[in-house]
Each structure stands twice: as C-alpha cells, then as structure tokens.
Coordinates of C-alpha atoms and ligand atoms in Angstrom, one line a residue:
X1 CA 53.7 -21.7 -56.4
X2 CA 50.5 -23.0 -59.0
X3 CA 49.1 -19.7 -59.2
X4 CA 51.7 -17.3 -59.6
X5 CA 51.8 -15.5 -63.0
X6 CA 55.5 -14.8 -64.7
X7 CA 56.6 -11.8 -62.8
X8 CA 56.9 -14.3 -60.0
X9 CA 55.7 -11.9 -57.5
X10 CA 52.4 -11.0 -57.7
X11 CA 49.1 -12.9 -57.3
X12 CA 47.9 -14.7 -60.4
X13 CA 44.3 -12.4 -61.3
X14 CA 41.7 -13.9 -61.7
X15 CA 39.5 -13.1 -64.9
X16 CA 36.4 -12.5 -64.1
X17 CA 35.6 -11.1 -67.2
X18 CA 37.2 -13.6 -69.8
X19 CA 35.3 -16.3 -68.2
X20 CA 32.3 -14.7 -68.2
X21 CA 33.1 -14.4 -71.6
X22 CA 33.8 -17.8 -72.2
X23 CA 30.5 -19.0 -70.2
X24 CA 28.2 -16.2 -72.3
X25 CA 29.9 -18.0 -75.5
X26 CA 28.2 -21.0 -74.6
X27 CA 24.8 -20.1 -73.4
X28 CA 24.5 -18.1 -76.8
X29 CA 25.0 -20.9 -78.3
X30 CA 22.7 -22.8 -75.9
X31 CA 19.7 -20.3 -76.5
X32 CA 20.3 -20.7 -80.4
X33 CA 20.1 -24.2 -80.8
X34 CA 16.9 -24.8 -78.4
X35 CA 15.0 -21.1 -79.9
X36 CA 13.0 -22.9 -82.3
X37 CA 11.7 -25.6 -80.3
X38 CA 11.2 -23.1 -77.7
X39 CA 9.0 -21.1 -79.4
X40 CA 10.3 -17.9 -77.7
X41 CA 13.4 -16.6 -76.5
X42 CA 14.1 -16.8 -72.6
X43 CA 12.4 -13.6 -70.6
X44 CA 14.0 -11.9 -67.6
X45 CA 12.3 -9.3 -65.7
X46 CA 14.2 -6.8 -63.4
X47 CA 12.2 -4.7 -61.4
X48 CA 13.9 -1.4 -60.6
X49 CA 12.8 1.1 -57.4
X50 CA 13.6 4.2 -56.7
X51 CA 17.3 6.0 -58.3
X52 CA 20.3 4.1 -56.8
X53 CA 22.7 5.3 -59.1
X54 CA 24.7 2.2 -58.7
X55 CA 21.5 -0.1 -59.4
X56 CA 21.1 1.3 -62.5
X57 CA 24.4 0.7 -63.5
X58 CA 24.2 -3.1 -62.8
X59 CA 20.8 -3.0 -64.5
X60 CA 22.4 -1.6 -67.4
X61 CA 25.5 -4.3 -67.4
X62 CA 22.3 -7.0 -66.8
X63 CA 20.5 -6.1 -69.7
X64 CA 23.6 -5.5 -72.3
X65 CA 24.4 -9.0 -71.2
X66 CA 20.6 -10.5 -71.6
X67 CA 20.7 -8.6 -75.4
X68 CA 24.6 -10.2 -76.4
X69 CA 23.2 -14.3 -75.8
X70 CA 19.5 -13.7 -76.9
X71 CA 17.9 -13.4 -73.7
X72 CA 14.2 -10.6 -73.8
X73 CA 15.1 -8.5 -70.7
X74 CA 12.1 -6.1 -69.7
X75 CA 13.3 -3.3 -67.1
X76 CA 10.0 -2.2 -64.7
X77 CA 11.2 1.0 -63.1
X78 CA 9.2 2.0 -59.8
X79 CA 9.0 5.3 -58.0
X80 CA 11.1 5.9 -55.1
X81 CA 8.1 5.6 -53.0
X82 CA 5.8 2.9 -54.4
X83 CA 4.5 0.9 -51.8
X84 CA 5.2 -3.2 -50.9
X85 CA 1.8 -3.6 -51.6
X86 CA 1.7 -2.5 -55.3
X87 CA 5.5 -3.9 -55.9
X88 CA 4.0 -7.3 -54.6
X89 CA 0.5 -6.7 -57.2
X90 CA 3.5 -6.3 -60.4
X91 CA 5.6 -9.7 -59.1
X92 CA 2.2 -11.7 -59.1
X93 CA 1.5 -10.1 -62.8
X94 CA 4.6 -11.3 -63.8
X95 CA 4.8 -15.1 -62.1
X96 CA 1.7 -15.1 -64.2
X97 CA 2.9 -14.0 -67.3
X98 CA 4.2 -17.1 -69.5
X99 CA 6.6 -15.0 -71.6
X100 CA 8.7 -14.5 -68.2
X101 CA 11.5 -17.1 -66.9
X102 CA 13.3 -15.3 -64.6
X103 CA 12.4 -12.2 -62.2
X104 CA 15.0 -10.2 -60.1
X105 CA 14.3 -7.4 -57.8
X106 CA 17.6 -5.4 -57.6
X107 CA 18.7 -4.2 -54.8
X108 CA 19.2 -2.5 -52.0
X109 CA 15.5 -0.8 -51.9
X110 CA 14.4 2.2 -50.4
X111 CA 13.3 2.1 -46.2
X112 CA 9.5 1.7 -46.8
X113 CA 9.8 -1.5 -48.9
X114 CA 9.4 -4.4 -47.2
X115 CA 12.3 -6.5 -49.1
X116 CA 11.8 -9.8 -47.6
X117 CA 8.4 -9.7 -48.2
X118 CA 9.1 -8.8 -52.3
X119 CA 11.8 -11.7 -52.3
X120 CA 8.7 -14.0 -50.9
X121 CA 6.4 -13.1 -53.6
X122 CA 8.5 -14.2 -56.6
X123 CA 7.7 -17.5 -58.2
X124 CA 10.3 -19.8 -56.6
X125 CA 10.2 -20.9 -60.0
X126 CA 10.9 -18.0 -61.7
X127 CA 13.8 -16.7 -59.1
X128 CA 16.4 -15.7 -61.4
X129 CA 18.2 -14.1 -58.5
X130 CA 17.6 -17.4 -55.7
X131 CA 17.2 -15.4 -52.6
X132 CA 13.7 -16.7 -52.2
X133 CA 13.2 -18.9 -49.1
X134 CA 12.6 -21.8 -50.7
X135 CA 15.6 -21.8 -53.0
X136 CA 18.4 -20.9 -49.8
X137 CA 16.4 -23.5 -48.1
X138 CA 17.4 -26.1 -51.3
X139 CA 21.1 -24.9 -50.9
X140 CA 21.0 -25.7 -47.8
X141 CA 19.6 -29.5 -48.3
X142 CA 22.3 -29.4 -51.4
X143 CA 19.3 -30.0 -53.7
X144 CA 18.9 -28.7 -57.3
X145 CA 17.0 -24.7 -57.5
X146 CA 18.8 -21.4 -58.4
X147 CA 21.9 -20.3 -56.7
X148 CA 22.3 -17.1 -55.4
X149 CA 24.4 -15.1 -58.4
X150 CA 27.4 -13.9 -56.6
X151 CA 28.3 -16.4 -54.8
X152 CA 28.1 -19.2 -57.6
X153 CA 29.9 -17.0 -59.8
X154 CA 32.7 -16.7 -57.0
X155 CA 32.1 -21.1 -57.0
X156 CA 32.3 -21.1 -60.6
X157 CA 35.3 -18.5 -61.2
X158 CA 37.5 -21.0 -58.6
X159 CA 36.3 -23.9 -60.5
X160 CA 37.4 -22.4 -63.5
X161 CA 41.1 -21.7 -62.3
X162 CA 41.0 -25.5 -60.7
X163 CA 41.6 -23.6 -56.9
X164 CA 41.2 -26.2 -54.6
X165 CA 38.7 -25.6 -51.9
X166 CA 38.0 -29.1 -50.6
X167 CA 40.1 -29.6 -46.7
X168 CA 40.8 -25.6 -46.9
X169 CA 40.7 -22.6 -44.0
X170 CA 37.8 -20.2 -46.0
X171 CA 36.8 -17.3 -44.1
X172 CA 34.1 -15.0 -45.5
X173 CA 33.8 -11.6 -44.0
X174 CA 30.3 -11.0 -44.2
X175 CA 26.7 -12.2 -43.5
X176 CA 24.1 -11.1 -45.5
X177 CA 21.7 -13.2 -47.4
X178 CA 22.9 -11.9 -51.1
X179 CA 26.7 -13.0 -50.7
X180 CA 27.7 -13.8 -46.9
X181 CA 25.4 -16.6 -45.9
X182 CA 24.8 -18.4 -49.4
X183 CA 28.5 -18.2 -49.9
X184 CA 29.5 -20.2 -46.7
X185 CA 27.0 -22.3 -47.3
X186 CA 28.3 -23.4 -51.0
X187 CA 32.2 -23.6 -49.4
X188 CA 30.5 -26.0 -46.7
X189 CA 29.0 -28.3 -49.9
X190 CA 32.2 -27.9 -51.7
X191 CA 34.3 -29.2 -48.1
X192 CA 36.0 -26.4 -46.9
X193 CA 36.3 -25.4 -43.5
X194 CA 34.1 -22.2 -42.9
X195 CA 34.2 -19.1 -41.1
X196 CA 32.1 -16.7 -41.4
X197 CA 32.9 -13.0 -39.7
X198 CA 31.1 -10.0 -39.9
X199 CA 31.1 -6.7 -38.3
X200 CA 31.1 -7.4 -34.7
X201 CA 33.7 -10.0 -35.0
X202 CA 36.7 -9.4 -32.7
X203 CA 40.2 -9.3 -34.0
X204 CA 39.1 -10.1 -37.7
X205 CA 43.1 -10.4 -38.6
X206 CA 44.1 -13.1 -36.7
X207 CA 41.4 -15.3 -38.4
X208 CA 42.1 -13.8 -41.9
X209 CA 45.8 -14.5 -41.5
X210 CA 44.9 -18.4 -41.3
X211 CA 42.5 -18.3 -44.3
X212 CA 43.5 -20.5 -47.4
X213 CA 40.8 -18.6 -48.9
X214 CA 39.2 -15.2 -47.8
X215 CA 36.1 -14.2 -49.3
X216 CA 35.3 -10.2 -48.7
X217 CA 31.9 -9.2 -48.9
X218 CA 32.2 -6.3 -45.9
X219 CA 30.7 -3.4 -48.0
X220 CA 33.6 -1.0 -47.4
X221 CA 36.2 0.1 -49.9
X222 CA 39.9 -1.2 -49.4
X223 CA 38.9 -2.1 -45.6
X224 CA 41.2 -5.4 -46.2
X225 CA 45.1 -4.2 -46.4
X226 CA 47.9 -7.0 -46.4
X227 CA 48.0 -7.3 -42.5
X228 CA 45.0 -9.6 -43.0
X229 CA 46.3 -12.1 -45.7
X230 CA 48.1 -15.2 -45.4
X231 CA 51.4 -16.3 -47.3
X232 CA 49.9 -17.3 -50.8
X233 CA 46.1 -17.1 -50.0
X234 CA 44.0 -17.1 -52.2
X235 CA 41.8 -13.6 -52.0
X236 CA 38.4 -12.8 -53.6
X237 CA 37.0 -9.3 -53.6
X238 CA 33.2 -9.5 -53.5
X239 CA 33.1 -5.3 -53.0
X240 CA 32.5 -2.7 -55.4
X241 CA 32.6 1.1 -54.9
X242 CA 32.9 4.1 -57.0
X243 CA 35.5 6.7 -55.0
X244 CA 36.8 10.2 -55.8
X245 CA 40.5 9.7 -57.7
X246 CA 43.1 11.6 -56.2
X247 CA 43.6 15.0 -57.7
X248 CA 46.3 14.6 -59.5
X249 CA 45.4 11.9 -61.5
X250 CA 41.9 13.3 -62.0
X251 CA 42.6 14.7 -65.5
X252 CA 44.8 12.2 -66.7
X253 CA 42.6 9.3 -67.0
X254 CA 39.0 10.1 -67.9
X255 CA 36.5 10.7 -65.4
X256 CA 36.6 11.8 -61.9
X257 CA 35.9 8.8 -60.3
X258 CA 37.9 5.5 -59.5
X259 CA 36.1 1.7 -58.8
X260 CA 37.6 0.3 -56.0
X261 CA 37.0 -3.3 -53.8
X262 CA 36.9 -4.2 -50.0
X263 CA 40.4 -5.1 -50.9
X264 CA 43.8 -2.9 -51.2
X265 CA 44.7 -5.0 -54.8
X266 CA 48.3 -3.8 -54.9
X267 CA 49.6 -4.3 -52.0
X268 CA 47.5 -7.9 -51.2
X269 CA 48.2 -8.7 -54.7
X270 CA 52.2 -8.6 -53.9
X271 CA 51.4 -11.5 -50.7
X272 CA 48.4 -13.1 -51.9
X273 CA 48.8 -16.0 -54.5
X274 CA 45.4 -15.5 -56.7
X275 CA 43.3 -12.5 -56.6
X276 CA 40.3 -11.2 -58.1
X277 CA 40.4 -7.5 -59.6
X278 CA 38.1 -4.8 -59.3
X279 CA 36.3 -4.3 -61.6
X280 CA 36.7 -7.4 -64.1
X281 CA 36.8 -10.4 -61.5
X282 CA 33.6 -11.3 -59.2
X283 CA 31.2 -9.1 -61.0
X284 CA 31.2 -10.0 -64.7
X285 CA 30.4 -13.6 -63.1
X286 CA 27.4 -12.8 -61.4
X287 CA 26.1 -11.6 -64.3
X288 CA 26.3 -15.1 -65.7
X289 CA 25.0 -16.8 -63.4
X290 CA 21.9 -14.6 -63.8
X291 CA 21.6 -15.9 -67.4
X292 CA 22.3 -19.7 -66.0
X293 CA 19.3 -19.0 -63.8
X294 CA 17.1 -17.6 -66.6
X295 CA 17.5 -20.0 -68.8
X296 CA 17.7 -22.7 -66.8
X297 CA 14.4 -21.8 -65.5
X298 CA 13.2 -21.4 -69.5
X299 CA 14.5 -24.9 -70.0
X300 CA 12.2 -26.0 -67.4
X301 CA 8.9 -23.4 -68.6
X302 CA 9.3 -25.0 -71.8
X303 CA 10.2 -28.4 -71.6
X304 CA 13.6 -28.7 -73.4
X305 CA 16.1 -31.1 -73.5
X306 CA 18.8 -29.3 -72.6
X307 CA 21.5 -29.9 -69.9
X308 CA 22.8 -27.6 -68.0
X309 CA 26.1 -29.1 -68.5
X310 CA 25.9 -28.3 -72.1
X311 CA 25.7 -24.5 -71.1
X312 CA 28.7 -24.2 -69.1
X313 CA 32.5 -24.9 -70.8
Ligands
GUN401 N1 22.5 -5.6 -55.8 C1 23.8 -5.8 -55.9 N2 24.1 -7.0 -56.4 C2 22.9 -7.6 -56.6 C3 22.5 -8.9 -57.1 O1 23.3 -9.7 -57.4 N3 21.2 -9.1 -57.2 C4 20.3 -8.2 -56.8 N4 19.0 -8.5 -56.9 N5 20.6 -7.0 -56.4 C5 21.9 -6.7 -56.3

C-alpha cells in the first residue's frame, strides 16, 4: 500500500498546490539569477474574449502567479464580439513585439471565433500554452517544444509523488486537444498502456474498473462515482466546476457556491489509492507549467544559459 496516508483508508492526496509551490520556488529563483543578463524580465501575454466568468478567474490565478516569480503578465481583454480577423491582427502585434515570450489565448471562446485559426496564428515560438500545431505535432515525434499545461502538470505532479506509469492500464476519459489528446499522448511517451474514452464510449465502467490510472477530463461535475475505480487506482481529476452548495450548509461556510471535479472525492477517495483534490491538485500545476513555458521560451528570446533542469526541483 505505497500511497496510502496514516488513516490507512483513504487515498493518499495529491498536492497540487504544495508542489506548485515547490516548482514556483525554483523558477523565482531561476528568473532572479538570469534578470540581469537578460536585460528584461520574461513577458506573457493572455488574451481574454468576451466574459466567461470562469476565464477570468484563471486569468486572475495566471497573473497572481506570473507577479509572485517575476514574470510581466499583460492581460488584452476583447469584446464578446470581436472578430477572428482582428483577434488574429493583435497575435501578429504581439509575435512581433520583443518584450513578449509567451502568448496564451484562454479559453473556451465565444461561437464566432474561429479558435483553431487563433491557436495557428501564435508564434510557435512564443506558445506559452503549446496547442499550436506545430508544438502537438513535436509531442507527438517526442521532440523538444512546449507542452500543453494541464497535461504536463498532471506528468509532473505523478513524477513528483514517484507514481509509476511505465507497463500501467491509463485510461483517460476525454478527447479534446487542451487535456484529452495531449495527455494520452504524454502517457504513451512515458510507457503506459492508453485508453482514451470519450462521450460516445460504451460501457465506460468496465474499462475504468481496469485502469491503474484514470485520468478524467469529461467536463461534468462528480460524473465519476466509485463504481468506475479499481482497487488502489490511482485517480486524477482534470474537472473543475463551480455548483450551488446545499442549503443547509450555505451560511455556514462563506459563499453560496461549492468547487467540485468530474470526480465524487469522498467516496473514490475511500477505494482509490492516490487522488487529486479539487481544488488544490491538477490546477495549481497547470499554472506552472505556464511559467515553465514562458520562461523557457525567454531563455531561448534571449540567449541564456540556463537549463531547464535547473528550474524544476
Ligand atoms: N481554459 C481552461 N484551461 C485552460 C488552459 O489551460 N489554457 C487555456 N488557454 N485556456 C484554458
């Protein structure tokens, strides 16, 4: 039983945050050392469209991140219904401007824009978020570009809690080019066995049930309840979603509101032998590996010495 905690019983959780914490430590100190040869501190640019609510709030977590290691963040907030034309006119300004390392268009955007179209225009270069063509296309070849956030910071949060993957059953529910398929893809390179399932897969818990590892990035809150886990998997909950808290505990904690996964926590937890809260597990990591990205790609812009190894604990 490697990952359970003391109370024996329930899944080992796994920190999102204090690694993240751990890996920001280190990229501070990164940024610090290299400033003055730089000449400038690492730029990030994150283009905003339109009022998702929950956008803003990983903009927000983005840019308090970028401000704690010394990284310039510049927000460019569109209206709701800008066209891809003019979206694609700003990227070009910016893959021009030398002050700027890293661009990331957050999504999802609203129906008019063209998404794989904005994606193309960024700078491989400069793709702080590596959903550009090229850059999936280098994961896929296993050569060196950006990695798509989430999913390295699922790669890097495993790594970090030495969770074997090499020889095991993964299943990830979920396709889609931000999490699903780069995800499968990096299991694949580490040499797990792969599965990926999605929403017209047919009887989704007999797979789940044989997954060593089960990745969920389905986009629905608590869809994955105990029936789909396996004795001592280990469980990572991609998902995030803000839902009403029942009455009763409405005025006892603050707020009306309750963040929830694709994942029932408790009652997985109790079966499962490592799991990833939410919030505090996958998200705090994609963050990081926005800042990797960035200044990686500032390394490059100007020149520096520095390894990426030396970033990382
Ligand atoms: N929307 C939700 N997560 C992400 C992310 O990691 N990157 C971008 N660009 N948009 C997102």
């Amino acid at each position: 039983m490697l990952y359970r905690d003391s109370y024996g019983s329930m899944a080992l959780r796994l920190d999102g945050r204090k690694v993240a914490g751990e890996i920001e430590k280190c990229l501070k100190d990164g940024v610090s050392s290299c400033l003055k040869q730089a000449g400038r501190p690492p730029g990030l640019a994150v283009i905003r469209i339109g009022d998702d609510a929950a956008s803003a709030v990983y903009i927000s977590n983005k840019e308090k991140a970028c401000a704690r290691i010394g990284v310039k963040s510049l927000v460019f907030h569109f209206n709701q219904d800008i066209s891809t034309q003019d979206v694609i006119k700003e990227i070009e300004k910016l893959n021009r401007n030398e002050l700027v390392d890293g661009i990331l268009v957050q999504l999802p955007l609203p129906k008019q824009i063209d998404e794989a179209e904005l994606l193309k225009a960024i700078d491989p270069d400069k793709d702080a978020d590596g959903l550009h063509t090229l850059n999936l296309g280098r994961l896929l070849k296993d050569e060196e570009g950006p990695r798509s956030c989430t999913p390295a910071g699922v790669m890097m949060l495993l790594d970090n809690y030495q969770i074997p993957i090499e020889g095991k059953r993964v299943v990830v529910i979920g396709r889609s080019i931000l999490v699903g398929k780069p995800m499968a893809l990096m299991l694949q390179s580490a040499n797990a066995t792969v599965t990926v399932a999605h929403s017209r897969t047919r009887d989704l818990a007999s797979l789940t049930k044989q997954a060593d590892l089960l990745v969920v990035a389905a986009g629905k809150p608590r869809m994955i309840g105990p029936e789909y886990i396996k004795d001592k998997a280990v469980v990572v909950d991609v998902g995030i979603h803000r839902q009403p808290k029942p009455i009763a505990s409405a005025s006892s904690q603050g707020g009306k509101t309750l963040l929830c996964g694709d994942v029932c926590f408790e009652e997985v937890s109790k079966i499962a032998s490592a799991i990833t809260p939410v919030p505090g597990g996958v998200g705090p990591m994609t963050v990081s590996m926005l800042l990797v990205n960035t200044i990686n790609s500032w390394k490059n812009h100007c020149g520096l010495s520095l390894r990426m190894t030396d970033l990382l604990p």
